[in-house]
Amino acid sequence: MDPLGIWTRQKALIAELRAIRGGEFSTSSEDDLFRLALKQNLSALCLSGGGIRSAAFCLGVLQALACAGLLTSFDYLSTVSGGGYIGSWLQRMIAGRGSPEKAEAALGCADTVAAELTNLRNYTSYLAPQGGLFSTDTWTDVVLYGRNVLLNLVVYLPLLALAVLVAIFYRTAIWTVADERWAQLLFLAMGAVCVAAQTLFAARDLPDHRPVGAGTRHYAKSRQISLQVVWPSFAWAVLATLSQGVTANGSEDPPIMALLIAYFVAQTVGYIGAWCLPGRRLKAAMLFRRNGLAFGAATVVSTALLGCGAWLGNLVPHDERAQVLAVAGPLWGMAAFGIHSAVFVGLRRDSALFDLDREWLARLSALKLRLGVSWLAFAFPALSLSWLIHVGGDGSVGSLQASLAALGTLATGSVGAWVGKQAESKVGVVAQAIGIAQRWRTAALVLVCIVFILGVIAFLGLAADLVLGQIQIALSSHLLQVPSDTPAPHWLLFVVQVVVIVGVVLVLHWLNRRVNVNRYSMHAVYRNRLTRAFLGAARGAARHADPFTGFDPDDNLPLTALANAEGPRKLFPVINLTLNLTSGGAAAWSERKAMAFTATPTACGAPLLCNPDDRARGQADPAGAYVATGGYAGQENPDSKSERCAGLTLATAMTISGAAVSPNWGYHSSPLVAFVMTLFNVRLGAWLPNPAFRQTAKDLSLAYPRRSLAALLGELLGMTGDKSQAIYLSDGGHFENLGLYEMLRRRCRLILVIDAGQDPRCGFEDLGNALRKSAIDMQIEVKFKNAPRITSRNDKEGQKNALGFAAATIRYPEKCEGTLLYLKPCLLSSVPVDVRLCQSVR
């Protein structure tokens, strides 16, 4: 392991070979590793996702293989989601009995039923073993969900409240600044500096204007453009709007002419500054001169647009002007930049890279407008919509209106969270049902989520206004002896809001250090119940549960305990998870929004993660990033000084692999749905350290992110990636639901895949997804000799010739072949009557 504790993909796979074969292996390259793996004739058993349905069917397969003495012939046991439930049960059984062979003997014994099987049947309803409306298990689950929702809101509400307070503070600042002409002019001067800076950097980085030595095909990075151009533009829009506020009595007009002069001069200075930069190519300098007139005309047009906006702002009634300016002003300022770019592109002279220039400027304008629209979308409910709910349009507090709005917000949020949960628990069905009805349901879900989000922001704005108002009234009446019916001084409003904002920031800073984002999601609740049902059931008589709760901490064990240190290990576990990439990342991942992540007894990581050294070198082909399992994500209690980190546990890996209900779930992720589901705590995934991030061994050992707020915001806004300290992991089926993808990477010569996913029409979506990604990422082809004779239970005619399995040839890039056996639940003619009757009842 290197000093950072990061392994490459090659090193992680070699460690697995050593654990499986019990020998010493060393290869100089990944190609040598793959050739070595093919010589080992590795085999794999893959148990697919599909919830309890998959766990039940895969259990039957395990028993059949054990009866035939074939279970321990497999080197790998690759599991996903529901298949991971029963796969982890088997792994815990192996650990309890001492070896895979002893577990196989117990499962395959025809004379007696293994105690582990008997225990497992007691937990067919694993979330609430004692069913019923008034059972203790049901009420405990309700209490846990309610408690965790409240604890989540303790963190999320201050975050949202801070954003709302910033909007309110901005509105107040527009009123306050207007009383001081010098302050208005100062803000205009600051805004002009921002305009000049953004114009200089934008003109400098235009493809046809780049300095000598930079190359015409090398663009500034997105982060650099955002810092140097986009955010200064937004700062100008904010400051310019701030300078156009109105005085308390409306006696003085805002300095519109000063606004226009400042903008025009700043644009001109920025353009000339970019023109005069040292190192400019002669052709670029000539292009600046030739297009100077076009730039000046564009500046005149955009200045006129700013003037129109300022004039329209003056038409707004005095009492409402600050609010309208706070909501729409920044967008208007950003729109002026967009108009400037459009006119400039239309009038400028052609150049060698004219097409690239147009694309570059269009993308830059899009970033600016997106920021302006985002502000409008947030400020409108926080300021205007909250005002409408409070006032009702006639100056009186509309209590009925507020009550109806509150009920509507709560109802839409509940519906959105529930519908999102239902959709995410049926990934395969959603992926196949892309008809008109499904599109309408998706559109309705988005609309419901939008209504809920607007309602939440509006009510936070209303609550913040009421609280701030009461504080201001109390201070003005007691400290300043101002009558209660007299408005508080503007400076007092300003000071109170600054103090409140600072207080909220301090609270969030404290929460950022104290909150464990995994502990109070439903991940921990889900993990406890899965552990009791599957890992506890696999312990037999050795289990000593708490008599009141039924839980036993010894049910769980570290993943490293599943590696056999004394010799070869059969059924080596590979638990498949999904690393969500809903923001950033390469364009090639824009469809998937996820990548594979595996947890094994030797290493945890992702094969396509870019480790820090590769990223520093700009290497295009990532070498993967893994961490030794014994030092990864095992420290769950931040206050425990004596707790020894033994690495990621089997229960945690099993639970994340089965976290089907998640705000971020690969390709199907939606930021709007993520917002609603996160607030309602409908989330089973977990945040764990990023193996590809430069951090200490202590940080890698934590089972939660150090910066909780960054993780919470990422989950709330549907913005998860692989560049931060923590990554968001969810159900392995959100990337690939069969566990086949990673077994092909390991060059297994024989793979038996059990596909028990939800596929009522036998569309083979999961199989097609796995084969497509394997062909694209690893150039591995899987060819079926004949179409699988597997039909749905509604296809009575097809069932007559159904086989329930299919065989295919695996063609590896190393010019070697393997065999894939594909098994799927199917109503064969030989199926017993009781099974057929159960299917008809369903």
mmCIF file of N, CA and C in Angstrom, residues 428-495:
data_model
loop_
_atom_site.group_PDB
_atom_site.id
_atom_site.type_symbol
_atom_site.label_atom_id
_atom_site.label_comp_id
_atom_site.label_asym_id
_atom_site.label_seq_id
_atom_site.Cartn_x
_atom_site.Cartn_y
_atom_site.Cartn_z
ATOM 1 N N GLY A 428 -36.237 -1.953 -12.318
ATOM 2 C CA GLY A 428 -36.381 -2.662 -13.579
ATOM 3 C C GLY A 428 -37.677 -2.343 -14.293
ATOM 4 N N VAL A 429 -38.755 -2.282 -13.539
ATOM 5 C CA VAL A 429 -40.054 -1.988 -14.134
ATOM 6 C C VAL A 429 -40.078 -0.573 -14.688
ATOM 7 N N VAL A 430 -39.522 0.370 -13.935
ATOM 8 C CA VAL A 430 -39.477 1.757 -14.393
ATOM 9 C C VAL A 430 -38.679 1.858 -15.686
ATOM 10 N N ALA A 431 -37.580 1.131 -15.749
ATOM 11 C CA ALA A 431 -36.717 1.203 -16.928
ATOM 12 C C ALA A 431 -37.425 0.662 -18.163
ATOM 13 N N GLN A 432 -38.352 -0.292 -17.987
ATOM 14 C CA GLN A 432 -39.025 -0.884 -19.134
ATOM 15 C C GLN A 432 -40.281 -0.117 -19.523
ATOM 16 N N ALA A 433 -40.942 0.485 -18.537
ATOM 17 C CA ALA A 433 -42.200 1.153 -18.817
ATOM 18 C C ALA A 433 -41.941 2.606 -19.201
ATOM 19 N N ILE A 434 -41.666 2.848 -20.458
ATOM 20 C CA ILE A 434 -41.347 4.193 -20.909
ATOM 21 C C ILE A 434 -42.451 4.697 -21.828
ATOM 22 N N GLY A 435 -43.664 4.234 -21.615
ATOM 23 C CA GLY A 435 -44.777 4.652 -22.437
ATOM 24 C C GLY A 435 -45.325 5.995 -22.026
ATOM 25 N N ILE A 436 -46.448 6.365 -22.649
ATOM 26 C CA ILE A 436 -47.059 7.668 -22.374
ATOM 27 C C ILE A 436 -47.507 7.763 -20.923
ATOM 28 N N ALA A 437 -48.093 6.678 -20.403
ATOM 29 C CA ALA A 437 -48.565 6.700 -19.019
ATOM 30 C C ALA A 437 -47.416 6.956 -18.049
ATOM 31 N N GLN A 438 -46.280 6.301 -18.301
ATOM 32 C CA GLN A 438 -45.130 6.498 -17.421
ATOM 33 C C GLN A 438 -44.599 7.929 -17.516
ATOM 34 N N ARG A 439 -44.630 8.508 -18.703
ATOM 35 C CA ARG A 439 -44.172 9.895 -18.848
ATOM 36 C C ARG A 439 -45.087 10.848 -18.086
ATOM 37 N N TRP A 440 -46.383 10.590 -18.143
ATOM 38 C CA TRP A 440 -47.316 11.432 -17.396
ATOM 39 C C TRP A 440 -47.087 11.292 -15.899
ATOM 40 N N ARG A 441 -46.831 10.067 -15.426
ATOM 41 C CA ARG A 441 -46.573 9.874 -13.993
ATOM 42 C C ARG A 441 -45.294 10.585 -13.577
ATOM 43 N N THR A 442 -44.277 10.524 -14.441
ATOM 44 C CA THR A 442 -43.025 11.212 -14.132
ATOM 45 C C THR A 442 -43.233 12.721 -14.078
ATOM 46 N N ALA A 443 -43.983 13.245 -15.044
ATOM 47 C CA ALA A 443 -44.255 14.681 -15.053
ATOM 48 C C ALA A 443 -45.044 15.099 -13.811
ATOM 49 N N ALA A 444 -46.014 14.258 -13.419
ATOM 50 C CA ALA A 444 -46.801 14.571 -12.225
ATOM 51 C C ALA A 444 -45.924 14.557 -10.976
ATOM 52 N N LEU A 445 -45.006 13.607 -10.898
ATOM 53 C CA LEU A 445 -44.103 13.538 -9.754
ATOM 54 C C LEU A 445 -43.231 14.786 -9.681
ATOM 55 N N VAL A 446 -42.717 15.229 -10.824
ATOM 56 C CA VAL A 446 -41.892 16.430 -10.851
ATOM 57 C C VAL A 446 -42.703 17.643 -10.405
ATOM 58 N N LEU A 447 -43.949 17.742 -10.893
ATOM 59 C CA LEU A 447 -44.799 18.875 -10.512
ATOM 60 C C LEU A 447 -45.083 18.868 -9.016
ATOM 61 N N VAL A 448 -45.366 17.692 -8.461
ATOM 62 C CA VAL A 448 -45.619 17.586 -7.024
ATOM 63 C C VAL A 448 -44.395 18.025 -6.234
ATOM 64 N N CYS A 449 -43.231 17.605 -6.667
ATOM 65 C CA CYS A 449 -41.999 17.974 -5.966
ATOM 66 C C CYS A 449 -41.738 19.476 -6.044
ATOM 67 N N ILE A 450 -42.015 20.075 -7.202
ATOM 68 C CA ILE A 450 -41.826 21.523 -7.346
ATOM 69 C C ILE A 450 -42.732 22.277 -6.384
ATOM 70 N N VAL A 451 -44.008 21.857 -6.312
ATOM 71 C CA VAL A 451 -44.949 22.518 -5.402
ATOM 72 C C VAL A 451 -44.467 22.402 -3.960
ATOM 73 N N PHE A 452 -43.988 21.233 -3.591
ATOM 74 C CA PHE A 452 -43.512 21.032 -2.219
ATOM 75 C C PHE A 452 -42.304 21.907 -1.920
ATOM 76 N N ILE A 453 -41.349 21.955 -2.824
ATOM 77 C CA ILE A 453 -40.135 22.742 -2.594
ATOM 78 C C ILE A 453 -40.471 24.223 -2.477
ATOM 79 N N LEU A 454 -41.341 24.709 -3.367
ATOM 80 C CA LEU A 454 -41.758 26.100 -3.281
ATOM 81 C C LEU A 454 -42.447 26.384 -1.949
ATOM 82 N N GLY A 455 -43.279 25.431 -1.522
ATOM 83 C CA GLY A 455 -43.979 25.617 -0.259
ATOM 84 C C GLY A 455 -43.043 25.648 0.936
ATOM 85 N N VAL A 456 -42.060 24.761 0.953
ATOM 86 C CA VAL A 456 -41.111 24.726 2.069
ATOM 87 C C VAL A 456 -40.333 26.034 2.153
ATOM 88 N N ILE A 457 -39.823 26.499 1.018
ATOM 89 C CA ILE A 457 -39.049 27.740 1.025
ATOM 90 C C ILE A 457 -39.930 28.920 1.429
ATOM 91 N N ALA A 458 -41.162 28.938 0.917
ATOM 92 C CA ALA A 458 -42.067 30.040 1.248
ATOM 93 C C ALA A 458 -42.371 30.074 2.744
ATOM 94 N N PHE A 459 -42.640 28.933 3.348
ATOM 95 C CA PHE A 459 -42.965 28.922 4.771
ATOM 96 C C PHE A 459 -41.742 29.227 5.634
ATOM 97 N N LEU A 460 -40.577 28.830 5.174
ATOM 98 C CA LEU A 460 -39.371 29.243 5.894
ATOM 99 C C LEU A 460 -39.187 30.761 5.815
ATOM 100 N N GLY A 461 -39.463 31.335 4.632
ATOM 101 C CA GLY A 461 -39.401 32.787 4.505
ATOM 102 C C GLY A 461 -40.421 33.478 5.388
ATOM 103 N N LEU A 462 -41.627 32.914 5.452
ATOM 104 C CA LEU A 462 -42.668 33.487 6.312
ATOM 105 C C LEU A 462 -42.258 33.411 7.778
ATOM 106 N N ALA A 463 -41.751 32.246 8.197
ATOM 107 C CA ALA A 463 -41.326 32.088 9.598
ATOM 108 C C ALA A 463 -40.171 33.022 9.933
ATOM 109 N N ALA A 464 -39.212 33.141 9.024
ATOM 110 C CA ALA A 464 -38.073 34.026 9.269
ATOM 111 C C ALA A 464 -38.524 35.473 9.381
ATOM 112 N N ASP A 465 -39.431 35.906 8.518
ATOM 113 C CA ASP A 465 -39.949 37.279 8.580
ATOM 114 C C ASP A 465 -40.644 37.547 9.913
ATOM 115 N N LEU A 466 -41.480 36.595 10.361
ATOM 116 C CA LEU A 466 -42.209 36.784 11.617
ATOM 117 C C LEU A 466 -41.259 36.842 12.813
ATOM 118 N N VAL A 467 -40.274 35.926 12.836
ATOM 119 C CA VAL A 467 -39.329 35.908 13.956
ATOM 120 C C VAL A 467 -38.488 37.177 13.979
ATOM 121 N N LEU A 468 -37.961 37.549 12.810
ATOM 122 C CA LEU A 468 -37.154 38.776 12.750
ATOM 123 C C LEU A 468 -37.987 39.999 13.127
ATOM 124 N N GLY A 469 -39.222 40.014 12.689
ATOM 125 C CA GLY A 469 -40.097 41.133 13.024
ATOM 126 C C GLY A 469 -40.322 41.259 14.515
ATOM 127 N N GLN A 470 -40.563 40.143 15.188
ATOM 128 C CA GLN A 470 -40.775 40.184 16.629
ATOM 129 C C GLN A 470 -39.517 40.638 17.365
ATOM 130 N N ILE A 471 -38.359 40.173 16.909
ATOM 131 C CA ILE A 471 -37.103 40.599 17.540
ATOM 132 C C ILE A 471 -36.896 42.103 17.361
ATOM 133 N N GLN A 472 -37.155 42.586 16.161
ATOM 134 C CA GLN A 472 -36.955 44.010 15.886
ATOM 135 C C GLN A 472 -37.919 44.878 16.692
ATOM 136 N N ILE A 473 -39.172 44.438 16.816
ATOM 137 C CA ILE A 473 -40.152 45.198 17.601
ATOM 138 C C ILE A 473 -39.737 45.238 19.070
ATOM 139 N N ALA A 474 -39.296 44.078 19.593
ATOM 140 C CA ALA A 474 -38.898 44.025 21.001
ATOM 141 C C ALA A 474 -37.695 44.918 21.258
ATOM 142 N N LEU A 475 -36.714 44.890 20.370
ATOM 143 C CA LEU A 475 -35.522 45.709 20.579
ATOM 144 C C LEU A 475 -35.826 47.194 20.442
ATOM 145 N N SER A 476 -36.616 47.557 19.448
ATOM 146 C CA SER A 476 -36.902 48.983 19.244
ATOM 147 C C SER A 476 -37.750 49.557 20.366
ATOM 148 N N SER A 477 -38.665 48.756 20.926
ATOM 149 C CA SER A 477 -39.536 49.267 21.989
ATOM 150 C C SER A 477 -38.830 49.313 23.338
ATOM 151 N N HIS A 478 -37.942 48.365 23.607
ATOM 152 C CA HIS A 478 -37.294 48.306 24.909
ATOM 153 C C HIS A 478 -35.969 49.085 24.951
ATOM 154 N N LEU A 479 -35.176 48.969 23.879
ATOM 155 C CA LEU A 479 -33.879 49.631 23.888
ATOM 156 C C LEU A 479 -33.948 51.061 23.378
ATOM 157 N N LEU A 480 -34.715 51.261 22.299
ATOM 158 C CA LEU A 480 -34.774 52.587 21.687
ATOM 159 C C LEU A 480 -36.008 53.381 22.106
ATOM 160 N N GLN A 481 -36.910 52.766 22.876
ATOM 161 C CA GLN A 481 -38.130 53.415 23.340
ATOM 162 C C GLN A 481 -38.973 53.930 22.167
ATOM 163 N N VAL A 482 -38.970 53.156 21.075
ATOM 164 C CA VAL A 482 -39.773 53.506 19.903
ATOM 165 C C VAL A 482 -41.162 52.916 20.067
ATOM 166 N N PRO A 483 -42.238 53.666 19.823
ATOM 167 C CA PRO A 483 -43.596 53.117 19.939
ATOM 168 C C PRO A 483 -43.784 51.882 19.050
ATOM 169 N N SER A 484 -44.588 50.926 19.527
ATOM 170 C CA SER A 484 -44.762 49.652 18.821
ATOM 171 C C SER A 484 -45.387 49.817 17.445
ATOM 172 N N ASP A 485 -46.157 50.918 17.244
ATOM 173 C CA ASP A 485 -46.786 51.116 15.940
ATOM 174 C C ASP A 485 -45.901 51.892 14.970
ATOM 175 N N THR A 486 -44.659 52.187 15.382
ATOM 176 C CA THR A 486 -43.705 52.899 14.521
ATOM 177 C C THR A 486 -42.694 51.919 13.949
ATOM 178 N N PRO A 487 -42.463 51.962 12.643
ATOM 179 C CA PRO A 487 -41.487 51.029 12.050
ATOM 180 C C PRO A 487 -40.106 51.166 12.682
ATOM 181 N N ALA A 488 -39.415 50.041 12.834
ATOM 182 C CA ALA A 488 -38.069 50.058 13.389
ATOM 183 C C ALA A 488 -37.100 50.725 12.418
ATOM 184 N N PRO A 489 -36.067 51.381 12.933
ATOM 185 C CA PRO A 489 -35.066 51.994 12.039
ATOM 186 C C PRO A 489 -34.424 50.954 11.142
ATOM 187 N N HIS A 490 -34.072 51.397 9.953
ATOM 188 C CA HIS A 490 -33.483 50.463 8.990
ATOM 189 C C HIS A 490 -32.183 49.856 9.500
ATOM 190 N N TRP A 491 -31.370 50.667 10.152
ATOM 191 C CA TRP A 491 -30.097 50.135 10.629
ATOM 192 C C TRP A 491 -30.307 49.026 11.655
ATOM 193 N N LEU A 492 -31.413 49.122 12.445
ATOM 194 C CA LEU A 492 -31.697 48.071 13.421
ATOM 195 C C LEU A 492 -32.079 46.767 12.714
ATOM 196 N N LEU A 493 -32.868 46.880 11.633
ATOM 197 C CA LEU A 493 -33.202 45.684 10.849
ATOM 198 C C LEU A 493 -31.923 45.020 10.337
ATOM 199 N N PHE A 494 -31.034 45.862 9.848
ATOM 200 C CA PHE A 494 -29.777 45.366 9.288
ATOM 201 C C PHE A 494 -28.959 44.631 10.352
ATOM 202 N N VAL A 495 -28.799 45.231 11.525
ATOM 203 C CA VAL A 495 -27.991 44.640 12.586
ATOM 204 C C VAL A 495 -28.600 43.334 13.088
#
